[in-house]
CSV table of C-alpha atoms and ligand atoms in Angstrom, one decimal:
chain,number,residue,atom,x,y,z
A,1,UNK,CA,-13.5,7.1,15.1
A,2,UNK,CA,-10.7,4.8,14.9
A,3,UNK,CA,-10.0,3.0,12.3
A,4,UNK,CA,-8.1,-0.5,11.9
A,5,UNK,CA,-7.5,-2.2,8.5
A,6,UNK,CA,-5.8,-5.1,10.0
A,7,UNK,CA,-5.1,-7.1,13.1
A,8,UNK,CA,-4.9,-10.5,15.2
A,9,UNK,CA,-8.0,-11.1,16.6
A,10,UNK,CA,-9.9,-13.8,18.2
A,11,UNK,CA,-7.5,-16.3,16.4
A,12,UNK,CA,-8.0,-15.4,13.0
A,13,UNK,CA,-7.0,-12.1,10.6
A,14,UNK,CA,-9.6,-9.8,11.4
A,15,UNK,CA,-9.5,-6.9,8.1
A,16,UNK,CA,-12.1,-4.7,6.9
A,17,UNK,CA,-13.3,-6.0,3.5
A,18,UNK,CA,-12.4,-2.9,1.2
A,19,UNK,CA,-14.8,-4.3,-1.2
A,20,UNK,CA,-17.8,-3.4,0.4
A,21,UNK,CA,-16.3,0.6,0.8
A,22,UNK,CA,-17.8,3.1,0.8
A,23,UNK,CA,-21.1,1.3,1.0
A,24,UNK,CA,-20.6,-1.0,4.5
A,25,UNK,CA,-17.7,-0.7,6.7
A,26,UNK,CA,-17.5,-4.6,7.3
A,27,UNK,CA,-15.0,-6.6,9.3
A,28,UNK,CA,-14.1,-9.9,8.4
A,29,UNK,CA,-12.1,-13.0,10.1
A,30,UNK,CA,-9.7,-14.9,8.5
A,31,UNK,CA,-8.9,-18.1,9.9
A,32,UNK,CA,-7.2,-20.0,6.6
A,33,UNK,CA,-4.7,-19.1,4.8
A,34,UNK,CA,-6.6,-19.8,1.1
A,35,UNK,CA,-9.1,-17.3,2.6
A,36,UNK,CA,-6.5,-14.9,3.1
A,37,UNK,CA,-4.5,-15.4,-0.4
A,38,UNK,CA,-7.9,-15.0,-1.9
A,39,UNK,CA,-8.7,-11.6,0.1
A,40,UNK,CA,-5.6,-9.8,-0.9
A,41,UNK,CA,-6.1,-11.0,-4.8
A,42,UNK,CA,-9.5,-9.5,-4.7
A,43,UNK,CA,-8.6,-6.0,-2.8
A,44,UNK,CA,-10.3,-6.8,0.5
A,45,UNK,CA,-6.7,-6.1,1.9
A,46,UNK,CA,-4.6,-3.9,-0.2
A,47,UNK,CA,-2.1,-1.2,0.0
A,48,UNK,CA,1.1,-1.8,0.1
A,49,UNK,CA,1.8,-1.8,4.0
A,50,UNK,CA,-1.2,-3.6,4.8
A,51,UNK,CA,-0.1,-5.7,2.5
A,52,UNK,CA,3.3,-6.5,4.3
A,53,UNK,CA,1.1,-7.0,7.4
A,54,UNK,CA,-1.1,-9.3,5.8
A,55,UNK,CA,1.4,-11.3,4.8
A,56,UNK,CA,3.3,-11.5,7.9
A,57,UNK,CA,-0.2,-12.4,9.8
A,58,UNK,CA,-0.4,-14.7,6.9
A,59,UNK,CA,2.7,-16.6,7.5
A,60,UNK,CA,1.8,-17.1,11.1
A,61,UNK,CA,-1.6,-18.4,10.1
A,62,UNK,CA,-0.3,-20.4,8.0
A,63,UNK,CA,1.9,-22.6,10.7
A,64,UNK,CA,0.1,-21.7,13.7
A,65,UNK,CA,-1.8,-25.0,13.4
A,66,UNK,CA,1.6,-26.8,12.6
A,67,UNK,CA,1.9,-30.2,14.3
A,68,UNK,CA,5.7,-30.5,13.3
A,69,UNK,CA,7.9,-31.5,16.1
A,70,UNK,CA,11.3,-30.7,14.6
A,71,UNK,CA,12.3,-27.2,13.9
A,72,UNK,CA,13.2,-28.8,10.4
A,73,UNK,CA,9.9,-30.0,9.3
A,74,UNK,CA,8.4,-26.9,10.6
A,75,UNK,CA,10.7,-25.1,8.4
A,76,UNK,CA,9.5,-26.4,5.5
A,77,UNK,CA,5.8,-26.1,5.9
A,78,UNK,CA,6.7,-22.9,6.9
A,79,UNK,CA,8.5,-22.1,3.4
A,80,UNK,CA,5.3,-23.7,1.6
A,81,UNK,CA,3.2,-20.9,3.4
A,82,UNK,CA,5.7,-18.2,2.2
A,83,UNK,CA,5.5,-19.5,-1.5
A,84,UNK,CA,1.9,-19.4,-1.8
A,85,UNK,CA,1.4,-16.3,-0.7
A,86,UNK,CA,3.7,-14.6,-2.6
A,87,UNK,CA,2.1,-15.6,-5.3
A,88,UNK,CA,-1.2,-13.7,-4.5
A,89,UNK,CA,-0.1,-9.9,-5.6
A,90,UNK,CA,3.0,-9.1,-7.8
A,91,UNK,CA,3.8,-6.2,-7.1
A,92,UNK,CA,4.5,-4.6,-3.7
A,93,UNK,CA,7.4,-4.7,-2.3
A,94,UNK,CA,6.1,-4.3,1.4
A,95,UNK,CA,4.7,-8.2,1.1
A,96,UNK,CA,7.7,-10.1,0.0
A,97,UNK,CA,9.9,-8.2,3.1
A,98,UNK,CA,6.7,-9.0,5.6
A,99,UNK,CA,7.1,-12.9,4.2
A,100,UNK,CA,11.3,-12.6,4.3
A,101,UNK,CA,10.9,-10.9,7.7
A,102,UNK,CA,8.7,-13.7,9.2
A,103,UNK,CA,11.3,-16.3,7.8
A,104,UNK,CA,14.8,-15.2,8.7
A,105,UNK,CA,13.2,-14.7,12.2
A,106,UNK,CA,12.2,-18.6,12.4
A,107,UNK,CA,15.7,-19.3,10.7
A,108,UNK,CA,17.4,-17.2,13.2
A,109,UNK,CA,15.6,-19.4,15.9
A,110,UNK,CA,16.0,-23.0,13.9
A,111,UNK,CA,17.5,-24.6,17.0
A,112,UNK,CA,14.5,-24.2,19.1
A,113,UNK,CA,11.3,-26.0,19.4
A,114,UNK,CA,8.7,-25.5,16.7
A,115,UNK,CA,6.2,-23.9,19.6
A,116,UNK,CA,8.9,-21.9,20.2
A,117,UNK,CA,9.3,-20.6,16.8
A,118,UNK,CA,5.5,-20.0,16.4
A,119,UNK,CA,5.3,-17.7,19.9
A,120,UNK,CA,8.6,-15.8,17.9
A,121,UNK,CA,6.9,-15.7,14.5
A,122,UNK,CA,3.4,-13.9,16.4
A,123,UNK,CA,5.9,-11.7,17.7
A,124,UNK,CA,7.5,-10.9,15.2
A,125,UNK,CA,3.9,-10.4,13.3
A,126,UNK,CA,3.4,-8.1,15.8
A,127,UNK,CA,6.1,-5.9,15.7
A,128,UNK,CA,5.5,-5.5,11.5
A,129,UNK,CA,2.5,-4.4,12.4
A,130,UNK,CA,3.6,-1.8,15.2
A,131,UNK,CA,6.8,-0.7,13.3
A,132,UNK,CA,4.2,0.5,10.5
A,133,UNK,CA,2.1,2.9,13.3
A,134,UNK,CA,5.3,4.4,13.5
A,135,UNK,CA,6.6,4.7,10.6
A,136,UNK,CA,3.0,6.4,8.6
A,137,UNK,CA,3.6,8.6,11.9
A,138,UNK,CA,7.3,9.2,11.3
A,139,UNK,CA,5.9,9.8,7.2
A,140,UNK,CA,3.4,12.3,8.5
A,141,UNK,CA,5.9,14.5,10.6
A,142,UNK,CA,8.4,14.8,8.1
A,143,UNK,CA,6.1,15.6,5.4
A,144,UNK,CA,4.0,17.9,6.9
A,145,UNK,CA,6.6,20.6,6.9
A,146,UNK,CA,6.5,20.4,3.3
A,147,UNK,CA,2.8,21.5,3.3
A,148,UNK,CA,1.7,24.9,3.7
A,149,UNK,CA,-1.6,26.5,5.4
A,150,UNK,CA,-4.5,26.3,2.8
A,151,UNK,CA,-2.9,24.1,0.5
A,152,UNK,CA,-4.9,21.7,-2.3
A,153,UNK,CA,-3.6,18.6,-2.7
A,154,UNK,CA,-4.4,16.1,-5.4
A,155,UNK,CA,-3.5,12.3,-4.5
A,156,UNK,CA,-4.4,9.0,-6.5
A,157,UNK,CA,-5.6,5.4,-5.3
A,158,UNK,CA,-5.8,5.2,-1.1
A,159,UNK,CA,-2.3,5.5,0.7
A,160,UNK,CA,-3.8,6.1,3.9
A,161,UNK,CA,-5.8,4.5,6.9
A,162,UNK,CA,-6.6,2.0,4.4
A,163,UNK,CA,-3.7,1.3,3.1
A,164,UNK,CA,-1.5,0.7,6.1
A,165,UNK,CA,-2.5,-0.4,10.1
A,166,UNK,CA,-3.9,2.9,10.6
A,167,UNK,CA,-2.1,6.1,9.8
A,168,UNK,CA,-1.3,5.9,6.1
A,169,UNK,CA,1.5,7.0,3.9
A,170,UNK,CA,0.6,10.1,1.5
A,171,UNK,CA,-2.8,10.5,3.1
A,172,UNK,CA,-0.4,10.2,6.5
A,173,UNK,CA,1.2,13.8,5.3
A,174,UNK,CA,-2.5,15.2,5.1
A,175,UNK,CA,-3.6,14.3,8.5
A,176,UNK,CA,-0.4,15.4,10.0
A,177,UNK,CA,-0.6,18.9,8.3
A,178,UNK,CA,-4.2,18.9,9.6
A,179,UNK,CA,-3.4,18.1,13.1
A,180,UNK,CA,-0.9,20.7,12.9
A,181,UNK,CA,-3.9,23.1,12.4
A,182,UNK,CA,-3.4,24.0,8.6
A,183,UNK,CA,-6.4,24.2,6.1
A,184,UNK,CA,-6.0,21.2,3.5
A,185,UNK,CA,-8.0,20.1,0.4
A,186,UNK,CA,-7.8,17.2,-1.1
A,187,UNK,CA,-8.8,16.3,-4.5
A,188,UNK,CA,-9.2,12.5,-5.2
A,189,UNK,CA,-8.6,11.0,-8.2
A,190,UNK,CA,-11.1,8.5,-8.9
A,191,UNK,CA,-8.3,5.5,-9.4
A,192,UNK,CA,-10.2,3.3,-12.7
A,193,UNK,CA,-10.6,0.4,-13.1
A,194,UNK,CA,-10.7,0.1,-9.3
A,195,UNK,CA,-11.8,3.0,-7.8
A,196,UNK,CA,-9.9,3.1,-4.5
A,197,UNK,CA,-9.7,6.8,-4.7
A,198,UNK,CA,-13.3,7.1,-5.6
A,199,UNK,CA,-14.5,4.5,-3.3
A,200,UNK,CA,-11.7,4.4,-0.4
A,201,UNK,CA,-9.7,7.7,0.0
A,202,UNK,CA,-12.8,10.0,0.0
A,203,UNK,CA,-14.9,8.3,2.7
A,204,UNK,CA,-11.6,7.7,5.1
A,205,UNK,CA,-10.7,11.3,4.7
A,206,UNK,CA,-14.4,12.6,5.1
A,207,UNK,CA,-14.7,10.5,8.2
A,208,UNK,CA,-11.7,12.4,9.4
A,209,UNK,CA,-13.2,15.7,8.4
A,210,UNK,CA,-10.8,16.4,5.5
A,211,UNK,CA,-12.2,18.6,2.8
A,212,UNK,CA,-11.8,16.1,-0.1
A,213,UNK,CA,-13.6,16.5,-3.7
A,214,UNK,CA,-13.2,13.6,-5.8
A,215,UNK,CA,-12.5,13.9,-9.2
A,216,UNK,CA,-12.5,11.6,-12.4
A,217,UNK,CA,-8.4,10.3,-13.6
A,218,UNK,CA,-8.7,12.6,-16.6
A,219,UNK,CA,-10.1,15.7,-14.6
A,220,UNK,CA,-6.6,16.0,-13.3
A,221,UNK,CA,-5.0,18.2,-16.2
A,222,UNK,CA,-7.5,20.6,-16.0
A,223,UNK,CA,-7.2,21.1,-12.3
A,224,UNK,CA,-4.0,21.8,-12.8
A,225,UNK,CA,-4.3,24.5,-15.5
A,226,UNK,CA,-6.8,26.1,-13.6
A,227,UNK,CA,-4.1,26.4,-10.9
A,228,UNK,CA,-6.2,25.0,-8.2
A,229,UNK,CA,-3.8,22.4,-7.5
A,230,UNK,CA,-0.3,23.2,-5.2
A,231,UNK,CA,1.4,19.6,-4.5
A,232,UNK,CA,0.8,16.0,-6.1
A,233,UNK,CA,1.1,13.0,-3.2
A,234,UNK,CA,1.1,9.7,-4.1
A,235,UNK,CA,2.0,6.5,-2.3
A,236,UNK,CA,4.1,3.6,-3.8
A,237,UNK,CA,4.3,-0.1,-4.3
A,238,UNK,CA,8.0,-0.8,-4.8
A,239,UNK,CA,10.6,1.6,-5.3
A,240,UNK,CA,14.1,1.2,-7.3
A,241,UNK,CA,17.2,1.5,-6.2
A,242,UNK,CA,17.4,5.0,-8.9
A,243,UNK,CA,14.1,6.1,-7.3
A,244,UNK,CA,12.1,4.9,-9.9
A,245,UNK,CA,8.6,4.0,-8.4
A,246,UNK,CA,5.6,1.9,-9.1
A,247,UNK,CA,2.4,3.0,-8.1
A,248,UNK,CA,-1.2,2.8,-8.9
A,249,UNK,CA,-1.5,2.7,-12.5
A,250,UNK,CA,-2.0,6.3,-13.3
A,251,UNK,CA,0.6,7.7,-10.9
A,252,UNK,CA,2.7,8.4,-14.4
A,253,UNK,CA,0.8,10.2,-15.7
A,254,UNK,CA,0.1,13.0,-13.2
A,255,UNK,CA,3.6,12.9,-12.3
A,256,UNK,CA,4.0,14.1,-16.1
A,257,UNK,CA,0.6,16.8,-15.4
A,258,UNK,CA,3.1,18.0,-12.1
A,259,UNK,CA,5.9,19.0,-14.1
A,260,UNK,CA,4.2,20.6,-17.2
A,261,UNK,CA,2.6,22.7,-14.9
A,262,UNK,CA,5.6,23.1,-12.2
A,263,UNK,CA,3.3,21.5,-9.4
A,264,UNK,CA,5.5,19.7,-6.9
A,265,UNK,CA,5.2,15.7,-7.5
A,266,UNK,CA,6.2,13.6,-3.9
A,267,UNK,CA,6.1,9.8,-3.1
A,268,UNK,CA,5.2,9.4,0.3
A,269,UNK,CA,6.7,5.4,1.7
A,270,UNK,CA,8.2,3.0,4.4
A,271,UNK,CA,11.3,1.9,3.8
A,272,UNK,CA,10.0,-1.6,3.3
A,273,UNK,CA,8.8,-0.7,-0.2
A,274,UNK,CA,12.4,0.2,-0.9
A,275,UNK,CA,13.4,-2.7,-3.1
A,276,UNK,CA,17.3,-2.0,-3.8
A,277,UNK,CA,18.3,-5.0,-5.6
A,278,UNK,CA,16.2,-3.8,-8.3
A,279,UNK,CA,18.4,-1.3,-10.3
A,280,UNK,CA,15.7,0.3,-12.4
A,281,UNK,CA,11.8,0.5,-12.6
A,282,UNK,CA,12.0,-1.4,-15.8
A,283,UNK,CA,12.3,-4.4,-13.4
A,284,UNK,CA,9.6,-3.6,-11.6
A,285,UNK,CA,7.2,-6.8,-11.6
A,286,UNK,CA,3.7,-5.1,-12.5
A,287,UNK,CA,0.3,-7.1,-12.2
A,288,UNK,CA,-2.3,-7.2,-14.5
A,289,UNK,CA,-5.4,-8.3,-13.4
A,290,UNK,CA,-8.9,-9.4,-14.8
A,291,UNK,CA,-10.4,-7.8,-17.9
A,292,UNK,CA,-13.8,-7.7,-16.4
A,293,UNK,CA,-12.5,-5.2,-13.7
A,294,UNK,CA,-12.0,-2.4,-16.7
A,295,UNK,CA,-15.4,-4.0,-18.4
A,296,UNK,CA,-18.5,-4.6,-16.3
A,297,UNK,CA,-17.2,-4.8,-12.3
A,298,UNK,CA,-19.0,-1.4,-11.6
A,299,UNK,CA,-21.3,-1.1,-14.3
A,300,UNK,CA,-25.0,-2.8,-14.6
A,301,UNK,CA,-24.2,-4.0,-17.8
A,302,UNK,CA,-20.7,-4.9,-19.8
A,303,UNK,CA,-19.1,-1.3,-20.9
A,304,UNK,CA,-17.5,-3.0,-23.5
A,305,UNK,CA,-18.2,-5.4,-26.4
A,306,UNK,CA,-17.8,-8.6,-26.0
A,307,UNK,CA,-14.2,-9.8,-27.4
A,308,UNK,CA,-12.7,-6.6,-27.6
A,309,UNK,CA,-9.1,-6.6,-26.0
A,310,UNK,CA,-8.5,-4.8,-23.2
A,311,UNK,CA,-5.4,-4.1,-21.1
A,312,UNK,CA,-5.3,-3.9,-17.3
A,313,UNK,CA,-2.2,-3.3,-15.8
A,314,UNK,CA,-2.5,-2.3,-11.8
A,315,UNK,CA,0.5,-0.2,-11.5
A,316,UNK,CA,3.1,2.1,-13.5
A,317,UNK,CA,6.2,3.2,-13.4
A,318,UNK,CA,7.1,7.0,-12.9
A,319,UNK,CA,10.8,7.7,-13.4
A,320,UNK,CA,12.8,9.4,-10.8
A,321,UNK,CA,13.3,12.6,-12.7
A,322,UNK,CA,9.9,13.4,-12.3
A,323,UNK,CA,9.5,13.1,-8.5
A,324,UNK,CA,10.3,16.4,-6.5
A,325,UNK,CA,11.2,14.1,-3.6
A,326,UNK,CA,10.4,10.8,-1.7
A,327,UNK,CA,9.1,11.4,1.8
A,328,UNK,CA,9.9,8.4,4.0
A,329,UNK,CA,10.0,7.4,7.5
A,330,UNK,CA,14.1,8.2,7.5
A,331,UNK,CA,14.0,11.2,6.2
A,332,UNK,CA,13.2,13.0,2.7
A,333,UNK,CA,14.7,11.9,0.2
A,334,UNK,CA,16.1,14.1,-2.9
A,335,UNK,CA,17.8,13.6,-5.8
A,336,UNK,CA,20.4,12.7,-6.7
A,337,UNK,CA,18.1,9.6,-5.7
A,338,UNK,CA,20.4,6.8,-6.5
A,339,UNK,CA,23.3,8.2,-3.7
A,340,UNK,CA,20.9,9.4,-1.2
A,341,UNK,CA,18.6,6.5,-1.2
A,342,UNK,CA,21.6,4.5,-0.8
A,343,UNK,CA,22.6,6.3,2.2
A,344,UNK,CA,19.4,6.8,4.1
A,345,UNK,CA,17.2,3.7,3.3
A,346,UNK,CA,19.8,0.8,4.7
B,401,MRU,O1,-4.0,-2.2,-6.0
B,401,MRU,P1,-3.8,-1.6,-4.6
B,401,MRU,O2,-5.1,-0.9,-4.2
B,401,MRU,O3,-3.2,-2.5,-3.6
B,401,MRU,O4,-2.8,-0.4,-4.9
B,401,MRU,C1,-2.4,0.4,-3.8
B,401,MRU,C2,-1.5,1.5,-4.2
B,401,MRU,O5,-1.1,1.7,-5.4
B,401,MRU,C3,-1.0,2.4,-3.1
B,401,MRU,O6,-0.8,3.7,-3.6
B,401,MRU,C4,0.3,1.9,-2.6
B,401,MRU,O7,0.2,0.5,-2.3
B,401,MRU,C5,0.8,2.6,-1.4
B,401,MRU,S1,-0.2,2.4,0.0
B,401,MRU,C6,0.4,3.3,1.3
């Protein structure tokens, strides 16, 4: 079965609410954008694509109902849209460039009428969402070759299905390699506090009759050692311009697993998440998010005493040096990172 994580339909956002996963597959309608800034704060969109995707939808949304008559007051209810919803999620790249894309194509048209700018801006929605079917597909190609018949493959969080329109990103790589007829497993790090590998990247790869085993975060070492893993793929958030590259908090650390025990590490990403006016991934914006999620969110009862401290950030940072390459929609990408992404993410 197909699956969708996010289109226009029936005048409104229509997304499946990851919250429910794996539990119900439920789709939902957006039809205001406080609706929609609250669904991608809570997960029920997520993933960095998707993310872009939602935004752009979000921006159109957002004005559709506009009853400005001059291309300048449409402008700026337009730029209020964009500044409230990039203040839902910190981190990904892919949703500030959906919300940038969606207003230099209204500036680009600021001579026309404002119904003329909001037939461009669903357009231009659109074509977000199309350019990222391509793109996971373009991901998937080019990545594939790097996998070989009967492979294991350990991944973290959900870059796939989920994560984008439809394809996905490092789960993208895995059902190319598949479709090409090679034997993949897949073992799925559980992702805490969130569980998206637990709860999202085992039942879409099940459902597409991947051989997938989930494992707990700190399982992952011992994998390893046991030699039953042959490649690391994870998906990103925002990557430097040195290659440095936020992910799903606990991408770091098996990118540190990978090289202790000389397992290929790859970041598998549009080049939308490319963010090149950051030099570093020290200045990387990285969101931290409720307590409660580490505490009590999937327990019956509070996992933690009451008043103890407790840190949540959403993503890290794993330097460049420890990635064996970033697979992306232009090509792969090797080190030295800084020159080469320079030259093929433009
Ligand atoms: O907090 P989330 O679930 O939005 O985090 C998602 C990830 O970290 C993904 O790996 C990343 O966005 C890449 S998705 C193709």
């Amino acid at each position: 079965m197909d699956i969708r994580t996010i289109e226009w339909k029936k005048d409104a956002i229509k997304i499946i609410d990851q919250t429910l996963l794996p539990a119900e597959l439920k789709y939902i309608y957006i039809k205001d954008l406080k609706t929609l800034w609250q669904a991608i704060k809570e997960l029920k969109v997520r993933g960095a694509p998707a993310l872009g995707a939602a935004a752009a939808l979000g921006v159109y949304l957002g004005i559709a109902k506009s009853k400005a008559k001059d291309a300048g007051s449409f402008l700026k209810e337009l730029d209020k849209v964009a500044l409230y919803l990039a203040a839902s999620r910190p981190t990904a790249k892919n949703l500030f460039w959906g919300i940038e894309r969606m207003r230099s194509a209204a500036l680009k048209n600021k001579y026309r009428h404002a119904q003329a700018i909001k037939i461009i801006l669903f357009k231009e929605a659109q074509a977000i969402i199309e350019e990222d079917r391509v793109s996971c597909r373009a991901i998937g190609r080019l990545g594939a070759k790097l996998i070989k018949d009967n492979d294991t493959i350990m991944t973290v969080c959900n870059a796939g299905i989920l994560a984008t329109i439809d394809y996905g990103t490092a789960l993208g790589v895995i059902y190319r390699a598949k479709e090409e007829g090679k034997r993949i497993k897949v073992f799925s790090c559980e992702t805490r506090p969130l569980l998206q590998g637990a709860r999202l990247t085992t039942w879409e790869l099940s459902r597409k009759g991947v051989d997938v085993t989930a494992n707990c975060d700190n399982m992952a070492a011992t994998l390893m050692s046991q030699g039953k893993i042959d490649k690391v793929i994870a998906g990103a958030d925002r990557i430097a311009a040195n290659g440095d590259t936020a992910n799903k908090i606990g991408t770091y650390s098996l990118a540190i697993l990978a090289r202790y025990h000389k397992i290929p590490f790859y970041i598998a990403a549009p080049a939308p998440t490319f963010d090149l006016s950051i030099k570093t991934g020290k200045d990387i914006p990285i969101e931290q998010r409720d307590p409660k999620e580490v505490s009590e969110l999937f327990y019956k009862k509070p996992m933690i005493t009451k008043g103890v401290k407790i840190y949540n950030p959403a993503f890290d940072v794993t330097p460049h040096e420890l990635i064996t390459a970033i697979i992306t929609d232009k090509g792969i990408i090797r080190k030295p990172y800084k020159e080469n992404i320079k030259r093929i993410i433009v």
